[in-house]
Coordinates of N, CA, C and O in Angstrom, one line a residue:
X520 N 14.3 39.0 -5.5 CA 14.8 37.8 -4.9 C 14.8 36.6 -5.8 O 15.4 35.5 -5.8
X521 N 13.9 37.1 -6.7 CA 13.4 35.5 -7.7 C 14.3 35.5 -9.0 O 14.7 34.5 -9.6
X522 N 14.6 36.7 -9.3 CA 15.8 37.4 -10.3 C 15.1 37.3 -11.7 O 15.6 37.0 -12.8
X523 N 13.5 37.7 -11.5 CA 12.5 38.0 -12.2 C 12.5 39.6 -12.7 O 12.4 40.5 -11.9
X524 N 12.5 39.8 -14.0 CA 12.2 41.2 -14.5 C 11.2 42.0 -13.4 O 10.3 41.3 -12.9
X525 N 11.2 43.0 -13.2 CA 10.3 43.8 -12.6 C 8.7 43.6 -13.3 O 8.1 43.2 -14.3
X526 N 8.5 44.1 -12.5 CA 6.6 44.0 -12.8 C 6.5 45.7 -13.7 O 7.3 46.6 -13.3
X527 N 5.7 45.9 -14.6 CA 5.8 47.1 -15.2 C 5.2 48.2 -14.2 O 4.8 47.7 -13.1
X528 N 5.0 49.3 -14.4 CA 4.4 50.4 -13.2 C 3.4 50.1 -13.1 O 2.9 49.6 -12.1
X529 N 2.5 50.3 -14.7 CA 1.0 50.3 -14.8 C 0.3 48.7 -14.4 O -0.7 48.4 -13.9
X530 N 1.4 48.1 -14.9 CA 0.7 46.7 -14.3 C 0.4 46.1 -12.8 O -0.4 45.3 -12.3
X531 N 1.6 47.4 -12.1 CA 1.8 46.6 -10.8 C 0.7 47.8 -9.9 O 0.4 47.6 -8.7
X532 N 0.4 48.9 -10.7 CA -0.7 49.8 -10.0 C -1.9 48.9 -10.0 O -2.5 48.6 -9.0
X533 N -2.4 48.2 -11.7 CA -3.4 47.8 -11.9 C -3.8 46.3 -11.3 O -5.0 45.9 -11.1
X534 N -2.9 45.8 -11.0 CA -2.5 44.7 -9.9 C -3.1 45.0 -8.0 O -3.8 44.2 -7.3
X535 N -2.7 46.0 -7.8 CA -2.5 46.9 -6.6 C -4.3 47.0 -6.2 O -4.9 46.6 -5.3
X536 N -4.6 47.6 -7.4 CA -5.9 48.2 -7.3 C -7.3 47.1 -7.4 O -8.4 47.3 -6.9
X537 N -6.8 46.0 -8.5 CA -7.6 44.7 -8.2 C -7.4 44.2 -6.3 O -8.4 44.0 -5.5
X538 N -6.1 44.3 -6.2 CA -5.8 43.2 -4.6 C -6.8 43.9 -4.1 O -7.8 43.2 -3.9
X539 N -7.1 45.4 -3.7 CA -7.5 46.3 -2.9 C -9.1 46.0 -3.0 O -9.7 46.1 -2.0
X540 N -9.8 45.6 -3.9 CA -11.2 45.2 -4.4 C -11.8 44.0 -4.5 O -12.9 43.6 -4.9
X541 N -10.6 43.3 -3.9 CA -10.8 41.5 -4.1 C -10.9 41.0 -2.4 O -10.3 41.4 -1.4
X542 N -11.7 40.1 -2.4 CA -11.6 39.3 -1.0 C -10.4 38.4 -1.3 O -9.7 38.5 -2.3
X543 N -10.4 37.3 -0.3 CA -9.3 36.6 0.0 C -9.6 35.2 -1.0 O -8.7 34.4 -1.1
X544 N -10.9 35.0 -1.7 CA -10.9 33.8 -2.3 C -11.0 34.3 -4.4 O -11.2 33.7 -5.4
X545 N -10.8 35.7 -4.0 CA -10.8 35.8 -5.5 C -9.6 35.8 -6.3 O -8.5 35.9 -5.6
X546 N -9.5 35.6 -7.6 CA -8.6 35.2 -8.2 C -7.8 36.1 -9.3 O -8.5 36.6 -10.2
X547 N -6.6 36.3 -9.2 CA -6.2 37.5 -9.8 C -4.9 37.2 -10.2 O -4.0 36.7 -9.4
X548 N -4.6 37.4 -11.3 CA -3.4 36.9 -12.6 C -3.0 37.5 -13.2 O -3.7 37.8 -14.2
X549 N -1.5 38.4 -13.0 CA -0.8 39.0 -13.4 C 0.2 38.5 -14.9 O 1.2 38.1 -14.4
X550 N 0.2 38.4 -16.2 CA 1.7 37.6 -16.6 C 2.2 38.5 -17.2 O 1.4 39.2 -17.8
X551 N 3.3 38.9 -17.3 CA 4.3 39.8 -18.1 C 5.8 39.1 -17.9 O 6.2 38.5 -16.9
X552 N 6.6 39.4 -19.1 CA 7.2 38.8 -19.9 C 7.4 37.3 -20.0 O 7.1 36.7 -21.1
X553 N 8.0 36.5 -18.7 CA 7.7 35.1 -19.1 C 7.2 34.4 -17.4 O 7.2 33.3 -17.1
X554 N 6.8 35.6 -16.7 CA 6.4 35.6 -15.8 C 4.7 35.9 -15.4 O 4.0 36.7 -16.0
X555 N 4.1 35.0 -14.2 CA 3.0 34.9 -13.7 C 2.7 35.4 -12.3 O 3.1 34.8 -11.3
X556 N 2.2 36.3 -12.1 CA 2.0 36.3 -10.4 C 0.9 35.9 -10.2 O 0.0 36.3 -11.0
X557 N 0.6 35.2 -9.3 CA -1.1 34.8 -9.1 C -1.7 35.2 -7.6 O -1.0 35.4 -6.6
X558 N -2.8 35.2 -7.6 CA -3.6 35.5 -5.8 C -4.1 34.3 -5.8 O -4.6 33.9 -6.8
X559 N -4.1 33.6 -4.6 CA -5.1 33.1 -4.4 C -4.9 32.7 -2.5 O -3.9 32.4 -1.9
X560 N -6.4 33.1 -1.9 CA -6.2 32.4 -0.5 C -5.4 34.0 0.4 O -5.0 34.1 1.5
X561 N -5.4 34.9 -0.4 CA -4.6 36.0 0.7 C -3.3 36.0 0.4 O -2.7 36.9 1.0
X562 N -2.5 35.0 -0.8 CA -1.4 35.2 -0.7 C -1.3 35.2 -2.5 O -2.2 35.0 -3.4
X563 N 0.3 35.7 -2.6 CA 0.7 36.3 -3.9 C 1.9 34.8 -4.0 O 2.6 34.2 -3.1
X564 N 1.6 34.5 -5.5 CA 1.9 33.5 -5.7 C 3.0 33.5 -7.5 O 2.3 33.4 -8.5
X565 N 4.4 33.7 -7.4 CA 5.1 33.9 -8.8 C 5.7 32.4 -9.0 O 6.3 31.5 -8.3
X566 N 5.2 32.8 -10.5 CA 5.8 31.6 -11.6 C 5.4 30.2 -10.5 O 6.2 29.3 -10.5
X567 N 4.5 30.0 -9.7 CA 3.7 28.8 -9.7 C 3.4 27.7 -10.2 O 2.2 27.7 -10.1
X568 N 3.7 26.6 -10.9 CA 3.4 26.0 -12.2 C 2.2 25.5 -12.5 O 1.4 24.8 -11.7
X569 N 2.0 26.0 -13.4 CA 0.5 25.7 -14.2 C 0.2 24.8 -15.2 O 1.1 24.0 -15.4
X570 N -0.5 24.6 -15.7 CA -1.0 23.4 -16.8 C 0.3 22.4 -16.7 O 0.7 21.9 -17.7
X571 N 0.8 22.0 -15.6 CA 1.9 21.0 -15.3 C 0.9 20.1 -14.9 O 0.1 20.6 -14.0
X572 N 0.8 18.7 -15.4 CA 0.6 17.4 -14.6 C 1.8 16.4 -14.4 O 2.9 16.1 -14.8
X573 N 1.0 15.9 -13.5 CA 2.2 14.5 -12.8 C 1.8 13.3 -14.4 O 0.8 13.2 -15.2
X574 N 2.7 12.7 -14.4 CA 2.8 12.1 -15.5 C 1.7 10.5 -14.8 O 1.1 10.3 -13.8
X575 N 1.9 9.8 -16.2 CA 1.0 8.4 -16.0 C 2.0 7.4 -15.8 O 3.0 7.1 -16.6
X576 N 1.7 6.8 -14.5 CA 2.7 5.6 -14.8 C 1.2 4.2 -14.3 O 0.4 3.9 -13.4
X577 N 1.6 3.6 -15.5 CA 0.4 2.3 -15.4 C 0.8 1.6 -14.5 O -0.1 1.5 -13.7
X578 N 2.0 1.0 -14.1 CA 2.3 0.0 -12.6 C 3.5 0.7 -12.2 O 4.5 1.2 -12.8
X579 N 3.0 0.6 -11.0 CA 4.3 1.2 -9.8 C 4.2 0.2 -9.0 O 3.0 -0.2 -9.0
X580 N 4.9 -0.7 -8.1 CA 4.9 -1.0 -7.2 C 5.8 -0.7 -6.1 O 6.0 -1.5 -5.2
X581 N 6.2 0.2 -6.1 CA 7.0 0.8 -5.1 C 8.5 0.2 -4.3 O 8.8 0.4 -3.1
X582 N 9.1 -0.6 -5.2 CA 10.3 -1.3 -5.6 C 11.7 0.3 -5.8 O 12.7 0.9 -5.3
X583 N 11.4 0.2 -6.2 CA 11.9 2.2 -6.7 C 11.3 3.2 -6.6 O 10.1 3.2 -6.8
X584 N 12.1 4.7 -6.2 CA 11.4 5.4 -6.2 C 10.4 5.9 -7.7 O 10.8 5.3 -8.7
X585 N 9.5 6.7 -7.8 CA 8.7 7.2 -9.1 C 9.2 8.4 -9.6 O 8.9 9.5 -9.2
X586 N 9.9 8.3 -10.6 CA 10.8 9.7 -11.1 C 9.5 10.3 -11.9 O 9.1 9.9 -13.0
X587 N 8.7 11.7 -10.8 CA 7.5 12.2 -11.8 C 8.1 13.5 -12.5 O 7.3 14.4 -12.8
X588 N 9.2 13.8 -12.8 CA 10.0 15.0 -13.3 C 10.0 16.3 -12.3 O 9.5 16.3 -11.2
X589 N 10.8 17.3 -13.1 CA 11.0 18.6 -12.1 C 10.1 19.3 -11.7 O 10.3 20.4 -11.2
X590 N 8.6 18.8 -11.8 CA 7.6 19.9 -11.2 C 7.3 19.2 -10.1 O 7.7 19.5 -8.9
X591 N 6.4 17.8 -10.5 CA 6.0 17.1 -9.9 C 7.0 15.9 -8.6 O 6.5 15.1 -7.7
X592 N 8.3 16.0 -8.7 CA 9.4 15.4 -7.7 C 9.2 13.9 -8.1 O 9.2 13.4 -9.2
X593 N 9.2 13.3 -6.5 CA 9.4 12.2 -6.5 C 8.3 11.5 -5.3 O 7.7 12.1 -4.4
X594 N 8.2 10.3 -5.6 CA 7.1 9.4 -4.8 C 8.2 8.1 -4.3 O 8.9 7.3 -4.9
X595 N 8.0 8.4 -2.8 CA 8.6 6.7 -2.6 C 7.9 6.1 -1.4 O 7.6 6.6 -0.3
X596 N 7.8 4.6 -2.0 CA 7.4 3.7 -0.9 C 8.5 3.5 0.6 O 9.7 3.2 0.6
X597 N 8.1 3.6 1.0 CA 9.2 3.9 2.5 C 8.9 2.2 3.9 O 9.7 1.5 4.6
X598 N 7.4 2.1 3.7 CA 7.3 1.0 4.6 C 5.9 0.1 3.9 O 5.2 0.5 3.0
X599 N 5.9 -1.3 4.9 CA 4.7 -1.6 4.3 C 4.6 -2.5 3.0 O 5.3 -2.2 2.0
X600 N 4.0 -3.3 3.0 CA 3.8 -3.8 1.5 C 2.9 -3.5 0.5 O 1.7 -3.6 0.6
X601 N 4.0 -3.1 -0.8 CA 3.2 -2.3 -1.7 C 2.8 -3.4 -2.8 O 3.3 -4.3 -3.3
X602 N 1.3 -2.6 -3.1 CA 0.9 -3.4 -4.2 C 0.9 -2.5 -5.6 O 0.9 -1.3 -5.5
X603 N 0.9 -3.2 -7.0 CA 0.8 -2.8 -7.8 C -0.2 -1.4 -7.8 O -1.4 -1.5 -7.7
X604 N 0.2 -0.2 -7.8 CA -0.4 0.8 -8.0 C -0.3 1.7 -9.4 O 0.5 1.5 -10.3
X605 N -1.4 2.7 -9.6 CA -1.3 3.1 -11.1 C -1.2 4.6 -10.5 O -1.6 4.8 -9.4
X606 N -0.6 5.6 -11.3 CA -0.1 6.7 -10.8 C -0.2 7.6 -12.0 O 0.5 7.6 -13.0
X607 N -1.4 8.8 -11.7 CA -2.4 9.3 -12.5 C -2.1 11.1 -12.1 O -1.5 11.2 -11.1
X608 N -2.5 12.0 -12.7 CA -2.8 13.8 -11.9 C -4.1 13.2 -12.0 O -4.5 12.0 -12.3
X609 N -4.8 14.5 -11.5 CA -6.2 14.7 -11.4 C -6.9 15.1 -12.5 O -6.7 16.2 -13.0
X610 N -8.0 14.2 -13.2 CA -8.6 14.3 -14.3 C -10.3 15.3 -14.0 O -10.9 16.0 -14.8
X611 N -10.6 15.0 -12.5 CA -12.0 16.0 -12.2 C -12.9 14.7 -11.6 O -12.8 13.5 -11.8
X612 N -13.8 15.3 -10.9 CA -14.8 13.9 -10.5 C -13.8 12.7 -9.7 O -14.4 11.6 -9.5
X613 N -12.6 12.8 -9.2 CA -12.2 12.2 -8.4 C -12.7 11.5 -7.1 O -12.2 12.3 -6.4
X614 N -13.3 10.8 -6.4 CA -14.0 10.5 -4.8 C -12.8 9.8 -4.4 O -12.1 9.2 -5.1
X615 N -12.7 9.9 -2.8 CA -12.0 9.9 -2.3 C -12.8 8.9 -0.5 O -13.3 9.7 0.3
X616 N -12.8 7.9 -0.3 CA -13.2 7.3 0.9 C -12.2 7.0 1.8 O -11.3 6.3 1.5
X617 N -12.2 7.6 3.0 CA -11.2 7.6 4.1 C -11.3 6.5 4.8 O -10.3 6.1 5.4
X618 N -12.2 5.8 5.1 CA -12.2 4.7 5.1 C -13.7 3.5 5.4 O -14.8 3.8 6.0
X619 N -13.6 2.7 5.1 CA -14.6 1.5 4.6 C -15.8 2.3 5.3 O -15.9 2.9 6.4
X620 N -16.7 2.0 4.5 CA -17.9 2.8 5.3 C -18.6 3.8 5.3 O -19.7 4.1 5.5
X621 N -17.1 4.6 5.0 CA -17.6 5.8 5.3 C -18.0 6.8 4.1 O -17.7 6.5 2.9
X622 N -18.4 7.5 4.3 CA -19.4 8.7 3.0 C -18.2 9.2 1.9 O -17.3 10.0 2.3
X623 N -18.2 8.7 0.5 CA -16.6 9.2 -0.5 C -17.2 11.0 -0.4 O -18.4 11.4 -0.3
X624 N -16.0 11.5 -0.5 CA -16.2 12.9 -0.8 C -15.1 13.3 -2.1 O -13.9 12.9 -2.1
X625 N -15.6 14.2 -3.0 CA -14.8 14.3 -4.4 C -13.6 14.8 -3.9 O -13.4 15.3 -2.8
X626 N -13.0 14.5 -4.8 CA -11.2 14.8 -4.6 C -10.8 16.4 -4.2 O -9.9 16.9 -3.5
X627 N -12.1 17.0 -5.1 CA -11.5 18.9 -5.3 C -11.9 19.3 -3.8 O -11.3 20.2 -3.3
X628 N -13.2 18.7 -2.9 CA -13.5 18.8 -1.9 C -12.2 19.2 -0.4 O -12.0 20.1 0.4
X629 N -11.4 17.4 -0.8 CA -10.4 17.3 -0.1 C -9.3 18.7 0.1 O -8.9 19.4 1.0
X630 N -9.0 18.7 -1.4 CA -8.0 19.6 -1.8 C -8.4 21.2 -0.9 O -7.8 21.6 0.1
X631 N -9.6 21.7 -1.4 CA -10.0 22.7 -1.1 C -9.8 22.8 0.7 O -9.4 23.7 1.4
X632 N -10.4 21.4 1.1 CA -9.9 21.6 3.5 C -8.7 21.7 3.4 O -8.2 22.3 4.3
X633 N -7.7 21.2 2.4 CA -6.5 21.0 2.4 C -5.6 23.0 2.5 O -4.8 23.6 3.1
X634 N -6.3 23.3 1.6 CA -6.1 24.5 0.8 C -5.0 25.3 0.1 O -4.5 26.4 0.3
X635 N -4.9 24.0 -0.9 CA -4.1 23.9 -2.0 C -4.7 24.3 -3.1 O -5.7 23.8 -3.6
X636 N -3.8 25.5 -3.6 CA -4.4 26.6 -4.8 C -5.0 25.3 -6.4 O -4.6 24.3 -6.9
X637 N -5.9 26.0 -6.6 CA -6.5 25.2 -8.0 C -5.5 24.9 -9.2 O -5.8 23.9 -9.9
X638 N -4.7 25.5 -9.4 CA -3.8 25.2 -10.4 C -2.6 24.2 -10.3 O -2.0 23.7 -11.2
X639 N -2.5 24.2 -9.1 CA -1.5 23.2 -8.4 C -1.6 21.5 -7.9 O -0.9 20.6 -7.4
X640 N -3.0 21.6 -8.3 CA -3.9 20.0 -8.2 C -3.5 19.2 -9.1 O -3.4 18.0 -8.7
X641 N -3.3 19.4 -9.9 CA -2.8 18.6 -11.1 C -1.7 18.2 -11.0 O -1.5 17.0 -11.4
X642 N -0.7 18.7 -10.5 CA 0.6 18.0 -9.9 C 0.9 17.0 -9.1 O 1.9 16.2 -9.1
X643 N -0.3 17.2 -8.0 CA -0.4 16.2 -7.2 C -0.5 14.4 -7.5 O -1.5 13.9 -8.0
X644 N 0.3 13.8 -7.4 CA 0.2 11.9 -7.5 C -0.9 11.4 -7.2 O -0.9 11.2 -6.0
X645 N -2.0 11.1 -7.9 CA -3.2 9.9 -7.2 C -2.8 8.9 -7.8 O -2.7 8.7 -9.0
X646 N -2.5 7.7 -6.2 CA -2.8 6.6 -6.6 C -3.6 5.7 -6.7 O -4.5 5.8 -5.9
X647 N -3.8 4.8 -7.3 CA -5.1 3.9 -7.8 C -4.5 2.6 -7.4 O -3.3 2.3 -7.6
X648 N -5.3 1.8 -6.8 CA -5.6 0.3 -6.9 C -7.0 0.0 -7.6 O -8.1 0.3 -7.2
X649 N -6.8 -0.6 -8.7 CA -7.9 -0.9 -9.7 C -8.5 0.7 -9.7 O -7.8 1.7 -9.3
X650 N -9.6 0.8 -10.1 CA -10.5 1.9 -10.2 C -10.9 3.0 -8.7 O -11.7 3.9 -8.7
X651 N -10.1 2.8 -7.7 CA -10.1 3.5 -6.2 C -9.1 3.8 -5.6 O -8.3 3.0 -5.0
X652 N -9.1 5.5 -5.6 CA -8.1 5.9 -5.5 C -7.7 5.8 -3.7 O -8.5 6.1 -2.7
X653 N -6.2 5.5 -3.7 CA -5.9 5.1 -2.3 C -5.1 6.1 -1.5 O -5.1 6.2 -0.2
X654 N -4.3 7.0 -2.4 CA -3.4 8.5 -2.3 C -3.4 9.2 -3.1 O -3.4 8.9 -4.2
X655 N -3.4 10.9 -2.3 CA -3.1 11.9 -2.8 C -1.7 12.3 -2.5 O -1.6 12.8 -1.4
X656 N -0.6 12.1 -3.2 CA 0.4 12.8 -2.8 C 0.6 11.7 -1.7 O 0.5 10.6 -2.0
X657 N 1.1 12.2 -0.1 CA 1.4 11.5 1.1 C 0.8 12.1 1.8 O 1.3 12.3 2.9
X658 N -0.7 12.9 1.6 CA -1.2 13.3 2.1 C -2.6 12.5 2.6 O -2.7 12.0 3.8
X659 N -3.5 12.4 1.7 CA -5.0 11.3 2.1 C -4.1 10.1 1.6 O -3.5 9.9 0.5
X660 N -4.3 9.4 2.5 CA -3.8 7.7 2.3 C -5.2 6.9 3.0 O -5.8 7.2 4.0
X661 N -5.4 5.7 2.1 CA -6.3 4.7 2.5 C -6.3 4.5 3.8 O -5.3 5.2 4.3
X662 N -6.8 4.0 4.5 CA -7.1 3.7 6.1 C -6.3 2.2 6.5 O -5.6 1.7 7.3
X663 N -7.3 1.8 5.2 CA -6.9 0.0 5.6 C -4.7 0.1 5.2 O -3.8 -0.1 6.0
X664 N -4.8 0.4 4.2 CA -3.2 0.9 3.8 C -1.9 1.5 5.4 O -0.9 1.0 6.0
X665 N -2.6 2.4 5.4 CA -2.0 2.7 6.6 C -1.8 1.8 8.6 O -0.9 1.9 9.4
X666 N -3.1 0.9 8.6 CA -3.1 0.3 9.4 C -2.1 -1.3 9.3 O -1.7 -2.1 10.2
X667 N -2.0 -1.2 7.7 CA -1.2 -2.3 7.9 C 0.9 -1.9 7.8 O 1.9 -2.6 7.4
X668 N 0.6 -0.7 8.3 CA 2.1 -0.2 7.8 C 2.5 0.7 7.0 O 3.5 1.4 7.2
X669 N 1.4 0.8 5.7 CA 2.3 1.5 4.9 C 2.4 2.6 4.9 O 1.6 3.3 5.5
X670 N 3.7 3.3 4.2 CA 4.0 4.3 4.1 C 4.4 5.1 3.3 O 5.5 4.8 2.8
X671 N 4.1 6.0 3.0 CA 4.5 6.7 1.4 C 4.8 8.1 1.5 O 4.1 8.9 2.1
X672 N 6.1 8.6 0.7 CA 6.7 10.1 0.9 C 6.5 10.3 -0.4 O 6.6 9.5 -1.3
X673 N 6.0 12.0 -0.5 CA 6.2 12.6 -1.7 C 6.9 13.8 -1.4 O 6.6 14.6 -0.5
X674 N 7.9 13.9 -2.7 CA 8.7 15.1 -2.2 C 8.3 16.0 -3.7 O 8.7 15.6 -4.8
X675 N 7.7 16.9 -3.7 CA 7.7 17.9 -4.8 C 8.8 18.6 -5.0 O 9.4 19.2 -4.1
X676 N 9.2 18.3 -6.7 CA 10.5 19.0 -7.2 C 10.4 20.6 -7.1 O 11.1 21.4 -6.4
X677 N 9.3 21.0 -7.8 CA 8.8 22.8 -7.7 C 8.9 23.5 -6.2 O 8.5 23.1 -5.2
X678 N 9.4 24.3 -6.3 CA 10.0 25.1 -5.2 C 8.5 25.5 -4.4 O 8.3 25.5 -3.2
X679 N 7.8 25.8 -5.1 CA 6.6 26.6 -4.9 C 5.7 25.3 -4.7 O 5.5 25.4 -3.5
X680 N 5.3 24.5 -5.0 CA 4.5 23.4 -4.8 C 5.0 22.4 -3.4 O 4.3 21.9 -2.5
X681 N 6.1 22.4 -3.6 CA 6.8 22.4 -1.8 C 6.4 22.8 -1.0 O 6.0 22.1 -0.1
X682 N 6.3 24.2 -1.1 CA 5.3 25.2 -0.1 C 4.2 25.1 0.2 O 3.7 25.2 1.3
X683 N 3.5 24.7 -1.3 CA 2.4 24.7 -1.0 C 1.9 23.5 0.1 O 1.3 23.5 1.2
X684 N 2.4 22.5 -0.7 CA 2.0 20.9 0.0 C 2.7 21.2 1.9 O 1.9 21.1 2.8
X685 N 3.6 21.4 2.0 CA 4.1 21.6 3.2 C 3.4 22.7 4.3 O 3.1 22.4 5.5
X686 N 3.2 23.7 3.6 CA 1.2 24.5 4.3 C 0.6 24.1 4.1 O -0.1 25.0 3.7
X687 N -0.1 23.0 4.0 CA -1.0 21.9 4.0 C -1.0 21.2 5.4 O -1.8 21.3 6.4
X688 N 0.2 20.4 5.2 CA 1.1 19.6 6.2 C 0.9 20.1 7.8 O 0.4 19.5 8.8
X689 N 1.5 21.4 7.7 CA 1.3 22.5 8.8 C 0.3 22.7 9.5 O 0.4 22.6 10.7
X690 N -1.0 23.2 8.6 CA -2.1 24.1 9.1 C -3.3 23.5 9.0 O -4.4 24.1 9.2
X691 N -3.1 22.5 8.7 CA -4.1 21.5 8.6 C -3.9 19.9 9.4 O -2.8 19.3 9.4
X692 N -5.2 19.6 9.9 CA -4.7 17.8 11.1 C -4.9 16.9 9.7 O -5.2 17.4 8.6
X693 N -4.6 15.6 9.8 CA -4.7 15.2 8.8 C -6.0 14.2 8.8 O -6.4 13.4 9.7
X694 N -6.5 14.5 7.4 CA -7.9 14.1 6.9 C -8.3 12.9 7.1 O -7.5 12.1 6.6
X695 N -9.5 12.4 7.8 CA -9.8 11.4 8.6 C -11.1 11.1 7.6 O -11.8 10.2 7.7

């Protein structure tokens, strides 16, 4: 359906016989010729994008949409008054406070309740006001942000990262 070369025999035995020996959180990586299949979470995952990050944009203020290229899509301010934001991927050690008060928990934490595959994080948009980050994607949004209106869509260009973020969306309430 993907109009991907076949998978070779021995590969797709040796593939077969890993799934059969693996639980649902282990990790298993197929590539042949310019192709990837990956596991992760119970499911089989091809040509996924990998070592792709969302690019840096030092001020956004959400006047225009954020052209982050064909992996990473597009970001737009939709309601709300936006302030100068900085627009970063995920470098590691991220915290994340849902709101005033309350206990920060690291960003990979989030991702993981979220359960959005590890390679696919990096795609994701964090925004920053000064040094604290306020969104992931249109997914964790600031508290105070959202009470005064705002509103932020991200649409992922990658077919497969769509998916992903959108089973997110689905199967998960959203993070308080």
């Amino acid at each position: 359906q993907q109009g991907t070369a076949g998978l070779p025999r021995t590969r797709l035995e040796t593939l077969v016989k890993q799934l059969a020996m693996t639980d649902a959180d282990s990790r298993v990586q197929v590539d042949w010729a310019s192709h990837t299949l990956r596991h992760h979470d119970g499911r089989l995952w091809l040509d996924s994008p990998a070592n792709v990050r969302c690019p840096d944009i030092d001020i956004w203020n959400g006047a225009r949409p954020a052209d982050l290229g064909p992996v990473c899509g597009r970001l737009e301010w939709l309601a709300g008054k936006a302030r100068p934001f900085r627009i970063t991927s995920r470098q590691g050690g991220e915290r994340y406070r849902a709101s005033p008060g309350s206990p920060s928990r690291a960003l990979k934490q989030w991702f993981n309740t979220l359960g959005l595959p590890p390679w696919l994080r990096r795609t994701v948009p964090l925004l920053f006001v000064d040094q604290r980050l306020v969104a992931a994607g249109d997914w964790l949004f600031d508290e105070h942000l959202a009470r005064t209106g705002c509103m932020l869509r991200w649409t992922p260009g990658d077919s497969a990262l769509a998916w992903a973020w959108d089973e997110c969306r689905r199967q998960r309430q959203p993070v308080k």
